[in-house]
PDB file of C-alpha atoms in Angstrom:
ATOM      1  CA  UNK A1239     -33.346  15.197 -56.801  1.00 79.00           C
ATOM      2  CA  UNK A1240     -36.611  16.374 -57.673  1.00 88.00           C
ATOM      3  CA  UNK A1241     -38.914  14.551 -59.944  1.00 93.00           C
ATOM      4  CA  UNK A1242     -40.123  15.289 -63.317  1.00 94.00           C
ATOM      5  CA  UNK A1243     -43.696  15.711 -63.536  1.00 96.00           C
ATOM      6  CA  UNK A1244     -45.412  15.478 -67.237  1.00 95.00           C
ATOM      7  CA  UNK A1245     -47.704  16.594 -68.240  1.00 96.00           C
ATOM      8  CA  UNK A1246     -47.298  20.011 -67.023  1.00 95.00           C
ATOM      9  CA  UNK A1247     -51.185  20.757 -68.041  1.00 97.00           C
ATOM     10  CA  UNK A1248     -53.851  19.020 -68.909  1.00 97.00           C
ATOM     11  CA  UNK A1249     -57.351  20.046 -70.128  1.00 97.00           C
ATOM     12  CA  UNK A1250     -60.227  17.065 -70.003  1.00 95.00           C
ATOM     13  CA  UNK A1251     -63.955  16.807 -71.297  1.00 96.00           C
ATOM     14  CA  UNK A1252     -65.982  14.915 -68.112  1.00 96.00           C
ATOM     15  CA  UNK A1253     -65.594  11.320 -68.809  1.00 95.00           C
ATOM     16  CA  UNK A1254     -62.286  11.279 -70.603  1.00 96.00           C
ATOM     17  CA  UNK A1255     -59.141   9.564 -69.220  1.00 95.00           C
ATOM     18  CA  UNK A1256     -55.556  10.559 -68.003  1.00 96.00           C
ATOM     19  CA  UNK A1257     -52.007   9.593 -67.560  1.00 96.00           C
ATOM     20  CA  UNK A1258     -49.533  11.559 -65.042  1.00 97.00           C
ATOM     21  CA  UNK A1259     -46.177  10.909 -64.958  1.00 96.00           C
ATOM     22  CA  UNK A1260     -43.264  11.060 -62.453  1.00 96.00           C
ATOM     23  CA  UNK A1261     -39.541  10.517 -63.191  1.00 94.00           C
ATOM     24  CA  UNK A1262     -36.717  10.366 -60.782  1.00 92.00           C
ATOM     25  CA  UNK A1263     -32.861  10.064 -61.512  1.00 89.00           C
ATOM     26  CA  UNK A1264     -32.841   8.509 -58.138  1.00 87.00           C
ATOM     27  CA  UNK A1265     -33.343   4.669 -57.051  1.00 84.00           C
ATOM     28  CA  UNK A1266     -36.452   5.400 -55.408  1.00 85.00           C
ATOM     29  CA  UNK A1267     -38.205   3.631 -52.168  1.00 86.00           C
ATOM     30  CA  UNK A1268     -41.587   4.612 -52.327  1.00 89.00           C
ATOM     31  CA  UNK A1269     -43.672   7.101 -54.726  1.00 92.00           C
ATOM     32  CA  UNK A1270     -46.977   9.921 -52.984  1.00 93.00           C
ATOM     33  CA  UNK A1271     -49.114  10.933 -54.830  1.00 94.00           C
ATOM     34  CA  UNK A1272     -51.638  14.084 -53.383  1.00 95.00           C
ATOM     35  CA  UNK A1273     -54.228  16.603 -55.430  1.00 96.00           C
ATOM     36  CA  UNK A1274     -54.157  20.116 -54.251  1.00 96.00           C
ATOM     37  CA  UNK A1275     -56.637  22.579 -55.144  1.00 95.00           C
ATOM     38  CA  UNK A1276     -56.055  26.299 -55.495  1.00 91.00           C
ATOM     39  CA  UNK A1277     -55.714  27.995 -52.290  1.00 91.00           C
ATOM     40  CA  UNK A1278     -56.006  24.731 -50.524  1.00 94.00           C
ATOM     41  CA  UNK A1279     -53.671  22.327 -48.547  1.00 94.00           C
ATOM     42  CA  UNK A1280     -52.667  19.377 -50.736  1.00 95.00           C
ATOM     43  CA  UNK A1281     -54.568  15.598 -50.216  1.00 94.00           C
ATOM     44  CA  UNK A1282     -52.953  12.351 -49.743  1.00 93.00           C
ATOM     45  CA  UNK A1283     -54.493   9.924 -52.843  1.00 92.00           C
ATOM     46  CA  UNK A1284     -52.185   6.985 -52.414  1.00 89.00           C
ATOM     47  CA  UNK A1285     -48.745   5.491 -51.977  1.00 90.00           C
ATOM     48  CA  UNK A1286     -46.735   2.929 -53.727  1.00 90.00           C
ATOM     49  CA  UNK A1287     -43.836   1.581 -52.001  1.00 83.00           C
ATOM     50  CA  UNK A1288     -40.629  -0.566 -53.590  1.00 77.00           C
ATOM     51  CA  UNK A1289     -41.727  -3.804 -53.995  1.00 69.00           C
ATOM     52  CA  UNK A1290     -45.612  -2.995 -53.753  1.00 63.00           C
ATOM     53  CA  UNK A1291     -47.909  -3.272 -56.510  1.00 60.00           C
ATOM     54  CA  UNK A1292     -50.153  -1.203 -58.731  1.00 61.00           C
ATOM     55  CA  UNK A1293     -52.751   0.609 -55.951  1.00 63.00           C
ATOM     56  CA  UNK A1294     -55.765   2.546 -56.632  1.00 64.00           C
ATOM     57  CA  UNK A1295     -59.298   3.276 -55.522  1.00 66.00           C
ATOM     58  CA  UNK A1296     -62.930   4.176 -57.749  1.00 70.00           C
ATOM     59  CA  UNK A1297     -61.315   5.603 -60.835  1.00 83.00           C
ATOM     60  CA  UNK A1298     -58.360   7.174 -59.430  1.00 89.00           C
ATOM     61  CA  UNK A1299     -54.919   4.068 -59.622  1.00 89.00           C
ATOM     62  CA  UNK A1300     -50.919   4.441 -59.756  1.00 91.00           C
ATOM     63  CA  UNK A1301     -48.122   2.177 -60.400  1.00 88.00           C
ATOM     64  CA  UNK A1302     -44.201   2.065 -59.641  1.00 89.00           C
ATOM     65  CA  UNK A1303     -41.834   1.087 -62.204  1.00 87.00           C
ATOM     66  CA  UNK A1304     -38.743   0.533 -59.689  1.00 85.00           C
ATOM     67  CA  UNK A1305     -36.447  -0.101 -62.366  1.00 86.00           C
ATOM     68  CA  UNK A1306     -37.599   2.762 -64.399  1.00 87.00           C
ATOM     69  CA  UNK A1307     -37.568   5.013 -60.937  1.00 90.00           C
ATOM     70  CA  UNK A1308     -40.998   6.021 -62.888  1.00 91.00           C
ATOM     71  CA  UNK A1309     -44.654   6.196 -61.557  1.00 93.00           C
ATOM     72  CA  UNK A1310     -47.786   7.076 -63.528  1.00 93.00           C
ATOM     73  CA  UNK A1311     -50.960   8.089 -62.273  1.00 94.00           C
ATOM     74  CA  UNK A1312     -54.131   7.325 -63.606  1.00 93.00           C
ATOM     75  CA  UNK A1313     -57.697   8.781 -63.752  1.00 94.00           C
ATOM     76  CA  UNK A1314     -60.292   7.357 -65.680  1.00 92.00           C
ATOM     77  CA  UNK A1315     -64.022   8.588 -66.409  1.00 92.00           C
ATOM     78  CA  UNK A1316     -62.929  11.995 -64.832  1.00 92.00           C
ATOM     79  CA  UNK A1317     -65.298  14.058 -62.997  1.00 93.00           C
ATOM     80  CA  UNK A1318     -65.189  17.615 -62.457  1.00 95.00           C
ATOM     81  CA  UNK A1319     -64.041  17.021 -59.064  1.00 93.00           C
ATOM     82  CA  UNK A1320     -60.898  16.069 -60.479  1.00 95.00           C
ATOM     83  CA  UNK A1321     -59.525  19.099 -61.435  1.00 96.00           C
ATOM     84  CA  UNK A1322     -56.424  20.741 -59.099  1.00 96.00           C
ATOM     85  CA  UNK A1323     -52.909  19.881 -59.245  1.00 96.00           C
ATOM     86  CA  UNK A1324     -51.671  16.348 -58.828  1.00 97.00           C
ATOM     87  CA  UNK A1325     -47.855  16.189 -57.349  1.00 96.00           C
ATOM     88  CA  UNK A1326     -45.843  13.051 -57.136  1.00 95.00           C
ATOM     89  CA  UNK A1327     -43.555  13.133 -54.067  1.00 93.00           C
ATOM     90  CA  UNK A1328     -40.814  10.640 -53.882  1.00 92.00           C
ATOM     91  CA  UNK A1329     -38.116   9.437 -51.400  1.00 88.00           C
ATOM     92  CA  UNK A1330     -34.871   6.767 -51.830  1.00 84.00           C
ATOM     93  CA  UNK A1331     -34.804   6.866 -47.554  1.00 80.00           C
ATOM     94  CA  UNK A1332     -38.370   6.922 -46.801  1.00 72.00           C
ATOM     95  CA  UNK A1333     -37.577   9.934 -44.973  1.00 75.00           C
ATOM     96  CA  UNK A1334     -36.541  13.067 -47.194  1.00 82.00           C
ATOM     97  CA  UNK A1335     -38.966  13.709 -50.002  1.00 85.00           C
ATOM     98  CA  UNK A1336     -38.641  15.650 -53.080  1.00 91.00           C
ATOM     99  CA  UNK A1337     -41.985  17.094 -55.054  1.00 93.00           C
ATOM    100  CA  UNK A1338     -42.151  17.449 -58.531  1.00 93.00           C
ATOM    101  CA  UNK A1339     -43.723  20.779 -59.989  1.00 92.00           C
ATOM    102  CA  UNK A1340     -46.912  19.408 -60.446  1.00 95.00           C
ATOM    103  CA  UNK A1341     -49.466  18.791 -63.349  1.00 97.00           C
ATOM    104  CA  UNK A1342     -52.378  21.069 -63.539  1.00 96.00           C
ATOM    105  CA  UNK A1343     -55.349  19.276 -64.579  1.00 97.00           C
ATOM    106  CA  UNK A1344     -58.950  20.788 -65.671  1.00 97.00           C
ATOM    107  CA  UNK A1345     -61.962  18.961 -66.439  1.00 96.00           C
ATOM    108  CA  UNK A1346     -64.790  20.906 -68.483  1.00 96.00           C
ATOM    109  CA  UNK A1347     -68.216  19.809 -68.951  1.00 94.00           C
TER     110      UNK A1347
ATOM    111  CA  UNK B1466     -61.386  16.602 -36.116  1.00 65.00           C
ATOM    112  CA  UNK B1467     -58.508  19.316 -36.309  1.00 77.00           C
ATOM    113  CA  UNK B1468     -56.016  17.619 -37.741  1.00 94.00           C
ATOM    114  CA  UNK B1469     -53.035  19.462 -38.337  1.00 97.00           C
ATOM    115  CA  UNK B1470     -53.328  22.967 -37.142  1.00 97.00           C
ATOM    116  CA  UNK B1471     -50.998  26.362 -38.296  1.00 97.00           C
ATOM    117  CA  UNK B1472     -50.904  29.319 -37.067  1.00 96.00           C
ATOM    118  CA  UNK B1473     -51.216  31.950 -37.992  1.00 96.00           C
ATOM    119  CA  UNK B1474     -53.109  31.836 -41.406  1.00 96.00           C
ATOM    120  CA  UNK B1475     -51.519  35.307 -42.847  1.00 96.00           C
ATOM    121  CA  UNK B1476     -48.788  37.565 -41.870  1.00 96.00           C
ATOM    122  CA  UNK B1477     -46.696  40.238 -43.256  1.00 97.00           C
ATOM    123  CA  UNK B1478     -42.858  40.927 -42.163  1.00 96.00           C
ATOM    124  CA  UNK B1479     -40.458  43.282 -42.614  1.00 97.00           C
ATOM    125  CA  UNK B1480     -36.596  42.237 -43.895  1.00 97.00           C
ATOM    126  CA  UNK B1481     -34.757  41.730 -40.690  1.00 96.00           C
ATOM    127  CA  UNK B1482     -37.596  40.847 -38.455  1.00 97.00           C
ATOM    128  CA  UNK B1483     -37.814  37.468 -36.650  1.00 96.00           C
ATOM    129  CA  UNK B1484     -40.714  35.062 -36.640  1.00 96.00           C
ATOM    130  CA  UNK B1485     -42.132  31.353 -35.326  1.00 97.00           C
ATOM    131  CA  UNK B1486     -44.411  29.973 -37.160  1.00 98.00           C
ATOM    132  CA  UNK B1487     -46.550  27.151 -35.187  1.00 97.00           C
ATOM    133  CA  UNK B1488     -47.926  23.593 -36.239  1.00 98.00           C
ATOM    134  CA  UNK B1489     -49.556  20.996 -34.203  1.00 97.00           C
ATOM    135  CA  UNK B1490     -51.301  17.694 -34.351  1.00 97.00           C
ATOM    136  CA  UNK B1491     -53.806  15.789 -32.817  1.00 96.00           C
ATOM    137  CA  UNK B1492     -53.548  12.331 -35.095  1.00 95.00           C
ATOM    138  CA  UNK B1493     -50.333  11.366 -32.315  1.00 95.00           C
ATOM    139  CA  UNK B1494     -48.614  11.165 -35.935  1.00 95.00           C
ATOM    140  CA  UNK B1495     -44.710  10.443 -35.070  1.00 95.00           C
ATOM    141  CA  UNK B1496     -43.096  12.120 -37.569  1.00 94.00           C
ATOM    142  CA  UNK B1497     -43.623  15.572 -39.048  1.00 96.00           C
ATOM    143  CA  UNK B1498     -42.385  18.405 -41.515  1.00 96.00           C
ATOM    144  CA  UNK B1499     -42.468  21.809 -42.395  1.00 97.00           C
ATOM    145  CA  UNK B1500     -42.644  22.668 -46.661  1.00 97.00           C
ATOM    146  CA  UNK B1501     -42.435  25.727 -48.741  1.00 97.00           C
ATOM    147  CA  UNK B1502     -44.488  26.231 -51.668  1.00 96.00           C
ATOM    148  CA  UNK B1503     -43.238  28.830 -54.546  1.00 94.00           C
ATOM    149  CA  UNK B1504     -45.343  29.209 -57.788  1.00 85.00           C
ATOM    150  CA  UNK B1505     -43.808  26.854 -60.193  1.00 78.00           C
ATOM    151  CA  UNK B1506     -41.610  25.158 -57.663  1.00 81.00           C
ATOM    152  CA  UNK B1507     -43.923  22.438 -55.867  1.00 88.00           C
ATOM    153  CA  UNK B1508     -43.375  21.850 -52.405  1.00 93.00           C
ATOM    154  CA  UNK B1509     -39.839  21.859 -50.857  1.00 94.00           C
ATOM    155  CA  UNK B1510     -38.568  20.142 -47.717  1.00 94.00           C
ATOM    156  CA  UNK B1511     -37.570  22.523 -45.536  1.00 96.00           C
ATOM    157  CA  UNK B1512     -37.115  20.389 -42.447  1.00 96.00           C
ATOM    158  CA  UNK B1513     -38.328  17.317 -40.865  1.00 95.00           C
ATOM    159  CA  UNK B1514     -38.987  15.463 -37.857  1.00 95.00           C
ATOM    160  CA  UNK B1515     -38.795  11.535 -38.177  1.00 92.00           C
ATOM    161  CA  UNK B1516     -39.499  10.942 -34.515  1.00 91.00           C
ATOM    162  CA  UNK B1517     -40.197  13.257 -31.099  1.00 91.00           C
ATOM    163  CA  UNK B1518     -37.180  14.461 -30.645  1.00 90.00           C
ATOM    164  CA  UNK B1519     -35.149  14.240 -33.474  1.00 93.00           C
ATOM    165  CA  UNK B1520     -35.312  16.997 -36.656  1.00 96.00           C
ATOM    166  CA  UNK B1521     -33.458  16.680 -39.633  1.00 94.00           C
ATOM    167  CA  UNK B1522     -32.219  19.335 -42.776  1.00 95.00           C
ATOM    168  CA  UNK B1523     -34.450  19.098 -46.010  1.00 93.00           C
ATOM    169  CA  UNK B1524     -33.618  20.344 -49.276  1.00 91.00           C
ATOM    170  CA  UNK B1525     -33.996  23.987 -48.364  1.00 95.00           C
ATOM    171  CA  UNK B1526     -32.759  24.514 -44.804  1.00 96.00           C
ATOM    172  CA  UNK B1527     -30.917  27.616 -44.786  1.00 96.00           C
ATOM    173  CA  UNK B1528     -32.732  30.684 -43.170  1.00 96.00           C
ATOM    174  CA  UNK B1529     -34.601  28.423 -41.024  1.00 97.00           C
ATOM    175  CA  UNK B1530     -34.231  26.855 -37.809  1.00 97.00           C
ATOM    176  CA  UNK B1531     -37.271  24.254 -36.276  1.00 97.00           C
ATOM    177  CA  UNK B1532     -37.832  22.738 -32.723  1.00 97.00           C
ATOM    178  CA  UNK B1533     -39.868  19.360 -32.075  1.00 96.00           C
ATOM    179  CA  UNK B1534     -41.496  20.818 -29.160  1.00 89.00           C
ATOM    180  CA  UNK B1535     -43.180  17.701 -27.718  1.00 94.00           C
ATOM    181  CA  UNK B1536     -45.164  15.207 -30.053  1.00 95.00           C
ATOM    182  CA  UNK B1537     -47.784  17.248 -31.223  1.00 96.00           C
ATOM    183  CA  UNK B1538     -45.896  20.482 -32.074  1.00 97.00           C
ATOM    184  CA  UNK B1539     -43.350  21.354 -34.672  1.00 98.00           C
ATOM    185  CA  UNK B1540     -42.738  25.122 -35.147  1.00 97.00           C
ATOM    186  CA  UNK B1541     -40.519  26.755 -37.356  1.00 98.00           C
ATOM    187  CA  UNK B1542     -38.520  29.810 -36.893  1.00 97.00           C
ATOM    188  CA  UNK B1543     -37.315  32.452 -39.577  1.00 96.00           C
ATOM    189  CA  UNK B1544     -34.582  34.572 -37.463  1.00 93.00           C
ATOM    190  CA  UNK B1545     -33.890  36.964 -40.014  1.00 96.00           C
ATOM    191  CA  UNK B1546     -36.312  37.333 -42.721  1.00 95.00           C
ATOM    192  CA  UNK B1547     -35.483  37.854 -46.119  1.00 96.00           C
ATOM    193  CA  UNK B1548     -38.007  38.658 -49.085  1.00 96.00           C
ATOM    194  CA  UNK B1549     -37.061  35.375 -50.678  1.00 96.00           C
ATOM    195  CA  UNK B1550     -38.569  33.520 -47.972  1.00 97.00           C
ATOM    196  CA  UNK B1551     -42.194  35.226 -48.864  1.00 97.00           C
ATOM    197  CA  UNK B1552     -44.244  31.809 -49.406  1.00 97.00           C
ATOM    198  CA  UNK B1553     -46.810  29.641 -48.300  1.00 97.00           C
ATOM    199  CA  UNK B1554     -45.865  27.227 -45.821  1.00 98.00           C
ATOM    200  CA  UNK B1555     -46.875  23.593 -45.137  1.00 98.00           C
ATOM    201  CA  UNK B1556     -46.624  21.924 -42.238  1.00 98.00           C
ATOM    202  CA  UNK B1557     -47.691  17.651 -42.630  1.00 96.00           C
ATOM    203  CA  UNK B1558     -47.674  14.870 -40.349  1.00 96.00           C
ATOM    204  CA  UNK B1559     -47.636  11.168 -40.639  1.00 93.00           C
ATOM    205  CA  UNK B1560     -48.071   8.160 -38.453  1.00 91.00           C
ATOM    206  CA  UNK B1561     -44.528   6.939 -39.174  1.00 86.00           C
ATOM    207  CA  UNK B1562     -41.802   7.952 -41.908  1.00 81.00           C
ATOM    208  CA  UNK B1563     -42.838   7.237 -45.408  1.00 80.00           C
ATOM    209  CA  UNK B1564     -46.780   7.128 -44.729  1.00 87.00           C
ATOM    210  CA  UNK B1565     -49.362   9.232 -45.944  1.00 89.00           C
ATOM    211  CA  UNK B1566     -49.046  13.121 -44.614  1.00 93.00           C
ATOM    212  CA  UNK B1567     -51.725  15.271 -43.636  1.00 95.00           C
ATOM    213  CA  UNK B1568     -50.961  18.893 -44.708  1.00 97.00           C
ATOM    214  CA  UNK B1569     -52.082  21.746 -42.226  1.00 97.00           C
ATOM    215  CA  UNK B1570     -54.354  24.905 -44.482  1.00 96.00           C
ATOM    216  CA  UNK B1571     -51.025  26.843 -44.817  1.00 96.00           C
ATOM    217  CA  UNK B1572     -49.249  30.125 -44.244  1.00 97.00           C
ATOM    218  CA  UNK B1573     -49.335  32.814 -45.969  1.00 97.00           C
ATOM    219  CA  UNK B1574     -46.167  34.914 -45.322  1.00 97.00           C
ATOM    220  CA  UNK B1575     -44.767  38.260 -47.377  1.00 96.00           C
ATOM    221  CA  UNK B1576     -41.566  39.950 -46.368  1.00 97.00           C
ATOM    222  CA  UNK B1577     -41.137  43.243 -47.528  1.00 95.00           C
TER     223      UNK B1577
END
């Protein structure tokens, strides 16, 4: 039940872009995804329900293949601010949800 | 702004003892949840709350046991604690099922 996260690490140069992805092996209703950084509670970025389209805000945008049960997460121009872990939580009830392992991401100057 | 508020930040058990750990909310989110967080393993469901009144099994329910208190609270209990359960715990709320949850800062609990 729990999604497949890949990368599992990531190390970017400020300014470079990114790709996160998230894999289920369940029909999926909707697709979280939140940035946690270390020692902190994890952040809400956005969600992408079945039947919704590609969201995003500034630099930061996801989409939701529902055929594919896949989502992808993307960050362009990344800032230093960026770095933490990004997990994708998904749900096929809209009520339990599963979290993948995460994706560690670093930006360096 | 508190948002969602746990308590307490840190504490250490010993195998055996008994425990509640406390969440509320001031957003008058409907639904909430408690997680566990393990190095390596993400966040897991341990229960849920869809609606006041109401609570639900998650992927990891076993060792647990959670009340829906009133609207605002959700507190999970440990009756027996075993050093597996040494994690950090999460408790989130949302406005309705499937919307965006606010996590609370965590706890931090070792049993020894």
């Amino acid at each position: 039940q729990q999604p497949v996260q890949s990368p599992q690490a990531v190390i970017l140069r400020e300014g470079e872009d990114a790709v996160i992805n998230c894999s289920s092996s369940k029909a999926l209703y909707s697709v979280h995804w939140y940035r946690q950084k270390h020692g902190e509670a994890p952040v809400f970025l956005m969600i992408l329900l079945k039947g919704g389209e590609q969201k995003g805000h500034e630099k930061i945008s996801a989409s939701f293949n529902e055929k594919k049960q896949q989502s992808s997460l993307y960050l362009t121009a990344s800032q230093l601010s960026y770095s933490g872990t990004y997990f994708c939580g998904t749900s096929s009830t809209g009520n339990q949800f599963y979290f993948g392992t995460g994706t560690s991401l670093t930006v360096i100057p | 702004n508190a948002g969602v508020t746990q308590t307490p930040k840190f504490q250490v058990l010993k195998t055996g003892q008994s425990m509640t750990l406390q969440c509320a909310q001031d957003m008058n989110h409907n639904s909430m949840y408690w997680y566990r967080q393990d190095p390596g393993m993400g966040l897991r469901l341990i229960y849920y709350s869809a609606s006041e009144g109401t609570t639900d099994k998650g992927e990891v329910p076993n060792g647990y046991n959670v009340s829906r208190l009133n609207k605002r609270e959700f507190s999970l209990r440990l009756e027996s604690a075993a050093p597996s359960q040494t994690s950090v715990y999460f408790c989130a709320s949302s406005d309705f099922s499937n919307q965006p949850q606010h996590f609370g800062d965590g706890t931090r609990l070792s049993i020894l």
